[in-house]
CSV table of C-alpha atoms in Angstrom, one decimal:
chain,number,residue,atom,x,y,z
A,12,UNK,CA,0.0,0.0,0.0
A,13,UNK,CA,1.4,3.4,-0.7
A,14,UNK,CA,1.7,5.7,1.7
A,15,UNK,CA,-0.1,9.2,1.7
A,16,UNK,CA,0.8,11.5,4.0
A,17,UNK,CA,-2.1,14.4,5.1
A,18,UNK,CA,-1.8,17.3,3.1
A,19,UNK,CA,-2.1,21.2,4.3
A,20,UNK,CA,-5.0,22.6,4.6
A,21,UNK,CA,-6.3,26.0,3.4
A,22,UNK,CA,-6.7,28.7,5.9
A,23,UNK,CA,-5.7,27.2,9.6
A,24,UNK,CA,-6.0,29.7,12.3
A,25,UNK,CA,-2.8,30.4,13.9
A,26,UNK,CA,-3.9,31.4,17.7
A,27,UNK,CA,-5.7,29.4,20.4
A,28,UNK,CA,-9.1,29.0,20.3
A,29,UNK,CA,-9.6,30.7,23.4
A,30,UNK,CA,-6.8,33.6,23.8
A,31,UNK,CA,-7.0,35.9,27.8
A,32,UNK,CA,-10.4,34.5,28.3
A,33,UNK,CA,-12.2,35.4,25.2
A,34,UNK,CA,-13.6,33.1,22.9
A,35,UNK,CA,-12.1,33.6,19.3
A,36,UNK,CA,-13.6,30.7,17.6
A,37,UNK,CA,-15.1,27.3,17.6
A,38,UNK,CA,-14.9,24.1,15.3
A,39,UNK,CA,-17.6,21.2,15.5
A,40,UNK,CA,-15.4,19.3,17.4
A,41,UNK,CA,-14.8,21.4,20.5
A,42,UNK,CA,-18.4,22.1,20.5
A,43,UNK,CA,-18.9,18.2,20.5
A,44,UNK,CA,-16.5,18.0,23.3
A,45,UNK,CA,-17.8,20.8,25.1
A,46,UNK,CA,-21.7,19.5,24.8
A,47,UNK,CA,-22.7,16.9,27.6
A,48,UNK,CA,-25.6,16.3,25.3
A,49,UNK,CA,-23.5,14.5,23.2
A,50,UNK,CA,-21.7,12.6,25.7
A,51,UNK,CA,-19.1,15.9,26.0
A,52,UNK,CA,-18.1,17.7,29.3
A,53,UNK,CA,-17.5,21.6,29.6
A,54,UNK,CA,-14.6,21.2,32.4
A,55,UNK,CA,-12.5,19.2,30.0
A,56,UNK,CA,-12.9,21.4,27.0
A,57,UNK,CA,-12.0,24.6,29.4
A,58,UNK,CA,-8.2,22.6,30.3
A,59,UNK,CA,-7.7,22.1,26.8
A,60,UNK,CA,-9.0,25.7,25.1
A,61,UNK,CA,-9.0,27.9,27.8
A,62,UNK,CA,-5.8,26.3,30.1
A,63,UNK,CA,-3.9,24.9,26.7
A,64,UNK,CA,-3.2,21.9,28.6
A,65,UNK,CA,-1.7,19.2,26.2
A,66,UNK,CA,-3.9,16.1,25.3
A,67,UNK,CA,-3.1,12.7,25.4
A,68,UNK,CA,-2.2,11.1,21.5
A,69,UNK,CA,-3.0,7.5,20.5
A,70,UNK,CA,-2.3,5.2,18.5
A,71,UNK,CA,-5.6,5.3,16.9
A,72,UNK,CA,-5.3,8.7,15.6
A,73,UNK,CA,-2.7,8.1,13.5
A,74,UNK,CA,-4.7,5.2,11.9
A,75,UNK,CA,-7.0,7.5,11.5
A,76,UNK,CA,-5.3,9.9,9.8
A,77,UNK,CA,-3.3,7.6,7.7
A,78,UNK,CA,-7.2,6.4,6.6
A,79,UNK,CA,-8.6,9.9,6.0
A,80,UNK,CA,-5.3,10.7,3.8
A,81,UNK,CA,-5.5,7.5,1.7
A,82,UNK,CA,-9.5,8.2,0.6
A,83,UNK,CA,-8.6,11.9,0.2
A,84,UNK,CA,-6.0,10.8,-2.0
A,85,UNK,CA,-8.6,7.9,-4.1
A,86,UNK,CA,-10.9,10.3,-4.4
A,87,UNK,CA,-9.0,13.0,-5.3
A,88,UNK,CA,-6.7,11.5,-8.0
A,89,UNK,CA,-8.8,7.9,-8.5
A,90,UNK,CA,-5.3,6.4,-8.1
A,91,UNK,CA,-6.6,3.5,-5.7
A,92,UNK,CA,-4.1,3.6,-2.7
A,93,UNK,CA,-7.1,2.3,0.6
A,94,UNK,CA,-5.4,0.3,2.8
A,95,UNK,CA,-7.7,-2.8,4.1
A,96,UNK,CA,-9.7,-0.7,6.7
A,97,UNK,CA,-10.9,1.7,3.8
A,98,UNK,CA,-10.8,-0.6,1.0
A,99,UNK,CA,-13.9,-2.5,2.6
A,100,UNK,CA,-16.0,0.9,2.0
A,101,UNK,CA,-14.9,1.3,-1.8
A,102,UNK,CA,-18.6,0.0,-3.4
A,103,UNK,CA,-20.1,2.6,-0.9
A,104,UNK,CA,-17.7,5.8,-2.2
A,105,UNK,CA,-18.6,8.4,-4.9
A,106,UNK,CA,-16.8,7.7,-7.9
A,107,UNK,CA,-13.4,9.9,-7.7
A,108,UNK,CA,-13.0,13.1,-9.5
A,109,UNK,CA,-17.2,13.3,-10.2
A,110,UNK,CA,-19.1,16.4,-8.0
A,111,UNK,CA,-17.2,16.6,-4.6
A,112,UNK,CA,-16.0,18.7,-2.4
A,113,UNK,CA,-12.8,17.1,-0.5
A,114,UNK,CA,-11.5,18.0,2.9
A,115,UNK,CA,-13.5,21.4,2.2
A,116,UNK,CA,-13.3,24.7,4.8
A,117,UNK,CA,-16.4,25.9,6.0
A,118,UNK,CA,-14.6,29.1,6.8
A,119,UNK,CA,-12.0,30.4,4.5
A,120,UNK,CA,-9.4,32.5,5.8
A,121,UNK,CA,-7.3,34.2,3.3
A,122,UNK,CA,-3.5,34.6,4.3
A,123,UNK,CA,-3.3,38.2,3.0
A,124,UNK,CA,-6.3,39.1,4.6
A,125,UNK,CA,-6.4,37.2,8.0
A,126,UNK,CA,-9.1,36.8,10.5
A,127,UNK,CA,-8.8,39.9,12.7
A,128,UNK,CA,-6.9,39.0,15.8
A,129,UNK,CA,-6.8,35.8,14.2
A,130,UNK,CA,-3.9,35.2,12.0
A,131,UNK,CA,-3.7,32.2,9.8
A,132,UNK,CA,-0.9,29.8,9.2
A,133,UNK,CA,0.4,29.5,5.6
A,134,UNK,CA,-1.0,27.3,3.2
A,135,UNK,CA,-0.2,25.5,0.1
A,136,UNK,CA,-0.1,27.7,-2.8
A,137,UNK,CA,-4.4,27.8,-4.0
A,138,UNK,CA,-5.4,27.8,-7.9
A,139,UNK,CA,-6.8,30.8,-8.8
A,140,UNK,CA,-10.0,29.6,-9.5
A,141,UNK,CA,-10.0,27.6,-6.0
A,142,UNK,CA,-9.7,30.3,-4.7
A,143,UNK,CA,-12.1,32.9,-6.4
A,144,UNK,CA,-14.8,29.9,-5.0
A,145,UNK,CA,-13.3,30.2,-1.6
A,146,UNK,CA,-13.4,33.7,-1.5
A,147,UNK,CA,-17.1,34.2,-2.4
A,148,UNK,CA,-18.9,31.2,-0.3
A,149,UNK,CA,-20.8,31.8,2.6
A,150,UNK,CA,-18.7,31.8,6.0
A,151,UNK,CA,-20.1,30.0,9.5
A,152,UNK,CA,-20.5,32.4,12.1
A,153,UNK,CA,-22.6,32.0,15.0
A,154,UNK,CA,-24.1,35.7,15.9
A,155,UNK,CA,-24.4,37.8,18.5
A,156,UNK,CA,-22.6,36.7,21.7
A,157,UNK,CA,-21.5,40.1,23.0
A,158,UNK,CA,-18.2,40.1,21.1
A,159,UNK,CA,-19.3,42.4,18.1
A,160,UNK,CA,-20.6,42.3,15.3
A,161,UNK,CA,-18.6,40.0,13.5
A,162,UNK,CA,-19.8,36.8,16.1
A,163,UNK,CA,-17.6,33.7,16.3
A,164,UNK,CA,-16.4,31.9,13.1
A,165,UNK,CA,-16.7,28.5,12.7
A,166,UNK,CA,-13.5,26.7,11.5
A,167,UNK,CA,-13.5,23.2,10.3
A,168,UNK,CA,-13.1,21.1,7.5
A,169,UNK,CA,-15.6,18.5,6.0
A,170,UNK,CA,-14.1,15.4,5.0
A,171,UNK,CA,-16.7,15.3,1.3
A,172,UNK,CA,-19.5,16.7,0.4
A,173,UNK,CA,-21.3,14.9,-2.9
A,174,UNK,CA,-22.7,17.0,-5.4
A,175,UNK,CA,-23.6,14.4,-7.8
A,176,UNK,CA,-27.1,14.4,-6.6
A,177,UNK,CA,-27.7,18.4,-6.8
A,178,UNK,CA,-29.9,18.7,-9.8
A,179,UNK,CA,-32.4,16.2,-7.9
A,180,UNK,CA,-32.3,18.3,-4.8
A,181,UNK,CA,-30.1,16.6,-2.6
A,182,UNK,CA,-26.7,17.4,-0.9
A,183,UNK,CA,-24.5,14.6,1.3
A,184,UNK,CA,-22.0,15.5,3.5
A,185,UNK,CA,-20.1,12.9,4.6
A,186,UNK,CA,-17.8,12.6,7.5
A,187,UNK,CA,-15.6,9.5,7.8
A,188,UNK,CA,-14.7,7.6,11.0
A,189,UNK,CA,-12.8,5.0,12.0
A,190,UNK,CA,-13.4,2.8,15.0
A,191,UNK,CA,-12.7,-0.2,16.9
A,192,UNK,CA,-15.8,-1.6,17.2
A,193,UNK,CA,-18.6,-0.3,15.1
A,194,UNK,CA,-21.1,-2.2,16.9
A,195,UNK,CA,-20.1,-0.6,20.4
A,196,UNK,CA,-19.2,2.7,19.1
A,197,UNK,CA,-21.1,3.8,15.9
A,198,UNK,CA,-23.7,6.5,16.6
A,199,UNK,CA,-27.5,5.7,15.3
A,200,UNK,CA,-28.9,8.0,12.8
A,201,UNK,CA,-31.4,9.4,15.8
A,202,UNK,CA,-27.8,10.1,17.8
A,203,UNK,CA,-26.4,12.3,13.9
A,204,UNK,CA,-29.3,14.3,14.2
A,205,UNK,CA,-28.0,16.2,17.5
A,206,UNK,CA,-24.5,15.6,16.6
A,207,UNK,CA,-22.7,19.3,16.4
A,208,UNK,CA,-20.9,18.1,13.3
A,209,UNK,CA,-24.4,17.7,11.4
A,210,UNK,CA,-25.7,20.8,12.2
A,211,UNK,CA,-22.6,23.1,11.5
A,212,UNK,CA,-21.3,21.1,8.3
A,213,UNK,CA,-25.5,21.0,6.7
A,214,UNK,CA,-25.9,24.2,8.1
A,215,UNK,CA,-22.9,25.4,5.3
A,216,UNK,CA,-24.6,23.4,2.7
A,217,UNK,CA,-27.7,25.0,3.5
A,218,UNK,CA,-26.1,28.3,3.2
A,219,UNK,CA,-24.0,27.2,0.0
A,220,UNK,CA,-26.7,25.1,-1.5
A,221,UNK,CA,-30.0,26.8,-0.9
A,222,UNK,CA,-34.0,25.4,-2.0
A,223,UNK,CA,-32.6,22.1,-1.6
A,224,UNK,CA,-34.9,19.5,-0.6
A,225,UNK,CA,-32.6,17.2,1.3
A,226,UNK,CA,-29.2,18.0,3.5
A,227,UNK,CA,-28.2,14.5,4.4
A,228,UNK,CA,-25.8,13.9,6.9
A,229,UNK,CA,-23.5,10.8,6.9
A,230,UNK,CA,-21.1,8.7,8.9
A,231,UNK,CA,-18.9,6.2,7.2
A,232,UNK,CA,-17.6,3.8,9.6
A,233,UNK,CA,-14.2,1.6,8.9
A,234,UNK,CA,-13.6,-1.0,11.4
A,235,UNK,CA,-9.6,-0.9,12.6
A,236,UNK,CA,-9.8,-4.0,15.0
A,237,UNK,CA,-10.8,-7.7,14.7
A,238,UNK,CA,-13.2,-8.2,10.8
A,239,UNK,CA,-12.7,-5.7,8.7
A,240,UNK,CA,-15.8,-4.2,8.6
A,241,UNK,CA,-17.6,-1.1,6.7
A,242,UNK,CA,-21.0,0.7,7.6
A,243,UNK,CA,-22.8,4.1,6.4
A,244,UNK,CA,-24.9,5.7,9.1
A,245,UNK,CA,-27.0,8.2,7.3
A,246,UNK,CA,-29.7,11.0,8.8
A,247,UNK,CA,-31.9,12.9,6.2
A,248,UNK,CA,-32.4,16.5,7.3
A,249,UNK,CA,-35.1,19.2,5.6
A,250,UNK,CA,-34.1,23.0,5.7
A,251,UNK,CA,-35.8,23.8,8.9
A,252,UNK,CA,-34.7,20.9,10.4
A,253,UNK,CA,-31.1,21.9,9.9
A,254,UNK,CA,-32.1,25.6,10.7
A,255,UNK,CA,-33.5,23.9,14.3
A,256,UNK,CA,-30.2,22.0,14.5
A,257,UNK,CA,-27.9,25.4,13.9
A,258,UNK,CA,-29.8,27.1,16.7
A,259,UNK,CA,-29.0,24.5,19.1
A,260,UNK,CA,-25.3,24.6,18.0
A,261,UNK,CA,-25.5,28.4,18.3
A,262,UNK,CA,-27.3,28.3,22.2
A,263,UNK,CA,-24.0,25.8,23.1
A,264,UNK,CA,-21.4,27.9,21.5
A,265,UNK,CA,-23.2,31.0,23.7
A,266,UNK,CA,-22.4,29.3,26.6
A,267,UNK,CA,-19.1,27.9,25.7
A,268,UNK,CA,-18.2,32.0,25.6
A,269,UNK,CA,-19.6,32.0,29.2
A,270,UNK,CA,-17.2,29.3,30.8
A,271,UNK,CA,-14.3,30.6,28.2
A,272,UNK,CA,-14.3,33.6,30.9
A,273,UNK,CA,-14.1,32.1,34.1
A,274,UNK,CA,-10.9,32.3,36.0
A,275,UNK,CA,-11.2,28.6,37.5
A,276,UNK,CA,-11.8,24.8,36.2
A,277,UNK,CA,-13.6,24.3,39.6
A,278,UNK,CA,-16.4,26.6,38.3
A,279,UNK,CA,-17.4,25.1,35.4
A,280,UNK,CA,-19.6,21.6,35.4
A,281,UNK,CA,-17.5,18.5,35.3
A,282,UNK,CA,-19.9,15.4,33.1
A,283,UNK,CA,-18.5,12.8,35.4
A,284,UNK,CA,-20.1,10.7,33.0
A,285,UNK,CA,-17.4,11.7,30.1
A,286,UNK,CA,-14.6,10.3,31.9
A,287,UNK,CA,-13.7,7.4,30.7
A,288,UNK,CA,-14.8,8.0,27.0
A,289,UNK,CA,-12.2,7.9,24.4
A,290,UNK,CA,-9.8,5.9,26.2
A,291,UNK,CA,-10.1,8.3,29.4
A,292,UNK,CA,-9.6,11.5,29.8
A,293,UNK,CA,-6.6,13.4,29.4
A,294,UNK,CA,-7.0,15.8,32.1
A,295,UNK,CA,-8.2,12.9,34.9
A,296,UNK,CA,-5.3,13.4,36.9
A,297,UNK,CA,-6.0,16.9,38.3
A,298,UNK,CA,-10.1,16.8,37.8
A,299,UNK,CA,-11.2,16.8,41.2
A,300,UNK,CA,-14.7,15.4,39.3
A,301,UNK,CA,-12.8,12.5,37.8
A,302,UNK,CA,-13.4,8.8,39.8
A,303,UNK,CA,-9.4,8.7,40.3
A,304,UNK,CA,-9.0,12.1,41.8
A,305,UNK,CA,-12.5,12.0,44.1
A,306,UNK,CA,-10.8,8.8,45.1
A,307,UNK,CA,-7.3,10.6,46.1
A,308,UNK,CA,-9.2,13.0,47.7
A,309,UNK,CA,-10.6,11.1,50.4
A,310,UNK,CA,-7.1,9.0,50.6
A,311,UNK,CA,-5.3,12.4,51.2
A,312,UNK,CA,-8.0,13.9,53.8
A,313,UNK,CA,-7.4,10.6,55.4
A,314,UNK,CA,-3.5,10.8,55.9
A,315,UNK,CA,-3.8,14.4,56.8
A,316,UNK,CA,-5.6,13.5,59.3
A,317,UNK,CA,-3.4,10.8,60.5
A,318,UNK,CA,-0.5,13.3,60.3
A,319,UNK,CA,-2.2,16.0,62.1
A,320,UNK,CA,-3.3,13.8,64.8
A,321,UNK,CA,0.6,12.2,65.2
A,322,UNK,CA,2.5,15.2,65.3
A,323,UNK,CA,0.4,18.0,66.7
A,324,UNK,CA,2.4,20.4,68.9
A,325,UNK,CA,1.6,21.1,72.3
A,326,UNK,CA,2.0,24.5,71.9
A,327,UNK,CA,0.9,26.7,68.2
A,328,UNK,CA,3.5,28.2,66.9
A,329,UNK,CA,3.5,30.4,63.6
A,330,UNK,CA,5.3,27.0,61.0
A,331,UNK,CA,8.0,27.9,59.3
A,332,UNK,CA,10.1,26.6,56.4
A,333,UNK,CA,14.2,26.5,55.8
A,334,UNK,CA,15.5,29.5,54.1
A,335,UNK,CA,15.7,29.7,50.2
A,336,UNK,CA,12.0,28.3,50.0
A,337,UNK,CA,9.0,30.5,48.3
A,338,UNK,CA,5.4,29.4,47.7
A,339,UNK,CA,4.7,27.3,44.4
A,340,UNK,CA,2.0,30.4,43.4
A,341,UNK,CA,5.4,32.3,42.8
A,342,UNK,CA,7.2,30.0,40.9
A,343,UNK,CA,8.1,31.2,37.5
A,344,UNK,CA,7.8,29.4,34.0
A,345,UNK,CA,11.1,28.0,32.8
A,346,UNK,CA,12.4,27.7,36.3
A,347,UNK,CA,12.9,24.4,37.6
A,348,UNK,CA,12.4,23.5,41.9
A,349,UNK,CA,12.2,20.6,44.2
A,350,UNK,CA,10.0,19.8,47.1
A,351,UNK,CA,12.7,18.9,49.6
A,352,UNK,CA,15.8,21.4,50.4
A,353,UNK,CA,18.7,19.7,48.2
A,354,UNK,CA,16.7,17.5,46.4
A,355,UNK,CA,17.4,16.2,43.0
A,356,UNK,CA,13.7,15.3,41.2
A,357,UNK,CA,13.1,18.8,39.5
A,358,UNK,CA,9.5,20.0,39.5
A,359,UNK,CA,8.7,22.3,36.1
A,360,UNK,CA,5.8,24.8,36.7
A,361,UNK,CA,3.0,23.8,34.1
A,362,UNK,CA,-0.1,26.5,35.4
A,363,UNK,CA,-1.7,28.0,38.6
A,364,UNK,CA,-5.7,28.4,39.2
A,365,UNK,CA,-7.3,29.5,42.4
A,366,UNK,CA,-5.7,27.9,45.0
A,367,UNK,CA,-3.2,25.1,43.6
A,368,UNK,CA,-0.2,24.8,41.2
A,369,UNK,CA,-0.1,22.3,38.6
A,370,UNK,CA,3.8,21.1,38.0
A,371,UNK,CA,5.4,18.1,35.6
A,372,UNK,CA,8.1,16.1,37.8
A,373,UNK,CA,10.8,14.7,35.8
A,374,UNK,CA,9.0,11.3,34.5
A,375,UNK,CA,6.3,13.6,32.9
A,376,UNK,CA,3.6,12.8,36.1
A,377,UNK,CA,1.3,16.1,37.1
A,378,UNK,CA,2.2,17.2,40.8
A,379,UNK,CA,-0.5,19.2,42.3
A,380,UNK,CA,0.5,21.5,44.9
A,381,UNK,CA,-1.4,23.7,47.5
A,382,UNK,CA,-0.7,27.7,46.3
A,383,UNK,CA,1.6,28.2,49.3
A,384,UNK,CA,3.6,24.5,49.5
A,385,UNK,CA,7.2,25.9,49.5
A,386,UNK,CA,9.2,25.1,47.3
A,387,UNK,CA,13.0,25.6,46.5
A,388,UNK,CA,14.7,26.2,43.0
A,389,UNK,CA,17.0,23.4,41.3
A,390,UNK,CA,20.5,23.8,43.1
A,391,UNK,CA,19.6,24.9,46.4
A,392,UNK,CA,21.9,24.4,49.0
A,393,UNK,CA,20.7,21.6,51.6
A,394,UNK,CA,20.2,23.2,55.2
A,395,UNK,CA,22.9,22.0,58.3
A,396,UNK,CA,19.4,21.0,60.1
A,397,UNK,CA,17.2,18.5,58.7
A,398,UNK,CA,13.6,19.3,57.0
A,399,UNK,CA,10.9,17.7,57.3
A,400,UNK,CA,10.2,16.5,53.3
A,401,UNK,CA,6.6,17.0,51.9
A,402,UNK,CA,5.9,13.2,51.2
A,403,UNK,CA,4.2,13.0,47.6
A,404,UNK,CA,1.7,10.1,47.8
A,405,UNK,CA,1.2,8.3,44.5
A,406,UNK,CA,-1.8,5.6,44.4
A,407,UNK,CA,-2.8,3.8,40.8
A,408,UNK,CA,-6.9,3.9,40.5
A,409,UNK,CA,-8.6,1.7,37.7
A,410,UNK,CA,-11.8,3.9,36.6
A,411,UNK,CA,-14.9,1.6,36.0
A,412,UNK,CA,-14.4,1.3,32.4
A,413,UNK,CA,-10.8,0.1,32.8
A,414,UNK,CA,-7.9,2.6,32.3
A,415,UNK,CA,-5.5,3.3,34.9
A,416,UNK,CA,-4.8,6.4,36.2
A,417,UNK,CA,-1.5,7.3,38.4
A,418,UNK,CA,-2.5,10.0,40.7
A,419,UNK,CA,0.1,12.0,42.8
A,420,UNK,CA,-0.6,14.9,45.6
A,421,UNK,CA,1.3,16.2,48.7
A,422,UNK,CA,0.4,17.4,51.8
A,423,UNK,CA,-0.2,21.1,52.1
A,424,UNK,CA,2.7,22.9,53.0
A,425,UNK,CA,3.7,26.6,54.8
A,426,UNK,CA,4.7,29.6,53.9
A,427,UNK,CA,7.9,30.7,54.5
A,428,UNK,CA,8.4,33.8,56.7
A,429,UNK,CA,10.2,35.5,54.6
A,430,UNK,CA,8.2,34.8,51.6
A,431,UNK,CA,6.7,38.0,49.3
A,432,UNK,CA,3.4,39.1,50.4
A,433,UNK,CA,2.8,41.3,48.0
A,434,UNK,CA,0.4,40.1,44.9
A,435,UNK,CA,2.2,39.1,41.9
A,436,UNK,CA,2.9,41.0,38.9
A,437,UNK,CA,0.2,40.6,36.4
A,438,UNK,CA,0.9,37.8,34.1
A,439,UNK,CA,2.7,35.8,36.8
A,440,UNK,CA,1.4,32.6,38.4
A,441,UNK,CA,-1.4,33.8,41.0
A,442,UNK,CA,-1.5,37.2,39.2
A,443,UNK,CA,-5.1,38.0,39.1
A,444,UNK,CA,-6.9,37.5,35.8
A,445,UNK,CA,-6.5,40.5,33.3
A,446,UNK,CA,-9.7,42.0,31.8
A,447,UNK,CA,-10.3,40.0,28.7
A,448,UNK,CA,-11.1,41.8,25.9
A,449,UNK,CA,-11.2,40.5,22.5
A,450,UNK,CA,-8.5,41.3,21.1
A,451,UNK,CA,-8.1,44.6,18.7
A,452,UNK,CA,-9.6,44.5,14.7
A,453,UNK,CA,-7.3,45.3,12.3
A,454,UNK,CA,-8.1,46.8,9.2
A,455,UNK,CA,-8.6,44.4,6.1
């Protein structure tokens, strides 16, 4: 089989999807991960768009990928290149090079005229007359929102659209997927109707293709484990049905604006339901929501206890810390520190939010640390008297549906008497957030 690797793509944004709090656009998939409706959860979209935590790859994407490239590249060229997860779907593909649309953007961005605020990564080189269609199509924008009148674009990309049925009325959209088990994971065509996907992609037909008399929605499965196995999923949508759909997609993305501007992940709704979908979530590990971390909860309130009760003094007295230590809420990005005074295991500051730290120790595990634990930069000289170390305890949970998740956490520790009191400077960790704005238009 030859290999196809995925080509670029016309008119990427170049920014986050959520920059200083404001929301600067959307795509069908975060509003699918974002939608609890769907099986989504708003606490683990706000880590990934509005913290920029990283999240976990698997292997499966890439077989997805490497699938998605090889029918762009059939249908595209006719040059037959599937691999034997696609090739079981051939009979049920357009015939290449007919009426299609292939990997097509729903919102063009122009590199010489950018998105304001926006920016837009480079692409390939576009024809002219590619381009002259580009330019003049309809562009997805959900209205209002507060943020101007502009609204929020809609980015995305739809794997085919099918023209060959236009003169009769009817325009498919189809979005391929790949999947272990199409009996455990394929969505019904009840489930496509409320799928974000459907109603942004047909919503861009509608707007593209108006008067016609069917926008129908499709999901090709391709079976990657076990039989090889194909199987179409299709949902049949009239205009106002995909005008009903739209409006739903527009009330979520509202919202999703909402929770863009809070300051902490402990404000907005965990779907506890959500966390074990898709292989578990990549942000289990410092969701106080998540079955692992309620879990290490109660396991830490239990050992504080235990050390509270073992080693309370007879007398109070203000705690203090050896010198050289400062509270993880003042740690700086780039620096490196260590728990213990002298220690070697470097801890690398990742992001602070209300009233913890989040840190990477040197094996790539999340540390979470109370604001005011002290900690002590890489190299610091080991004090003549011993210090007490902040034990981390690290217990492995198995979540109900299986994956196993390493949790780590430390007791609280003090603040050092000699430690800053003054707020940090804005932009620092524990720096209160700045007024978000979105940020300033530029002129065409």
């Amino acid at each position: 089989m030859k290999k196809v690797e995925e080509p670029e793509r016309y008119g990427r944004p170049a920014c986050h999807a959520v920059e200083d709090g404001v929301l600067q656009y959307v795509s069908p998939s975060q509003v699918k991960t974002f939608d609890t409706v769907t099986g989504g959860c708003k606490r683990a979209w706000y880590y990934d768009k509005v913290m920029h935590f990283p999240r976990r790859q698997f292997k499966s994407q890439d077989v997805g990928k490497a699938t998605h490239a090889s029918i762009e590249h059939y249908l595209t060229t006719g040059e037959n290149v599937l691999g034997p997860i696609a090739l079981v779907g051939i009979e049920h593909l357009p015939v290449p090079k007919s009426l299609l649309k292939i990997e097509w953007p729903i919102y063009f961005i122009r590199p010489e005229q950018p998105l304001p605020g926006l920016g837009v990564k480079a692409p390939p080189a576009i024809p002219p007359e590619l381009l002259r269609e580009l330019e003049e199509q309809p562009r997805l924008v959900v209205p209002g929102l507060g943020s101007g009148d502009e609204g929020i674009p809609v980015i995305g990309f739809v794997d085919l659209i099918d023209l060959n049925d236009l003169a009769r009325g009817r325009v498919v959209v189809i979005d391929h997927k790949t999947s272990s088990s199409i009996a455990r994971y394929a969505k019904t065509a009840k489930e496509l109707e409320k799928d974000p996907q459907s109603a942004a992609y047909l919503q861009f037909a509608r707007l593209k293709w108006p008067g016609m008399s069917v926008y129908e929605f499709r999901h090709y499965y391709y079976q990657t484990h076990g039989a090889r196995r194909f199987e179409p999923v299709v949902a049949p949508f009239n205009a106002g049905q995909v005008e009903a759909a739209w409006g739903r997609f527009c009330s979520t993305v509202h919202e999703m604006e909402e929770v863009a501007g809070m300051a902490n992940p402990t404000d907005v709704p965990a779907n506890d339901e959500a966390c074990g979908s898709y292989g578990g979530c990549s942000f289990a590990g410092m969701c106080p929501a998540s079955p692992g971390r309620r879990f290490h909860m109660s396991l830490m309130d239990r050992v504080k206890a235990l050390n509270t009760a073992a080693n309370a003094p007879e007398t109070t007295s203000a705690p203090t810390s050896a010198p050289g230590g400062i509270p993880v809420k003042n740690a700086q990005a780039g620096q490196k520190y260590t728990l213990a005074l002298g220690g070697a295991d470097p801890l690398e500051f990742m992001a602070y939010t209300l009233n913890f730290c989040i840190l990477q120790d040197a094996k790539g595990q999340v540390v979470r640390l109370p604001a005011d634990t002290a900690v002590y930069p890489l190299g610091t000289p080991a004090a003549p008297a011993p210090v007490a170390p902040i034990a981390p305890v690290t217990s492995t949970v198995v979540s109900p549906s299986g994956v196993k998740v390493v949790i780590t956490d430390v007791a609280e520790g003090v603040v050092p008497p000699d430690a800053a009191t003054t707020e940090p400077a804005p932009g620092t960790p524990g720096a209160a957030p700045a007024k978000r704005t979105r940020k300033p238009k530029a002129e065409a």
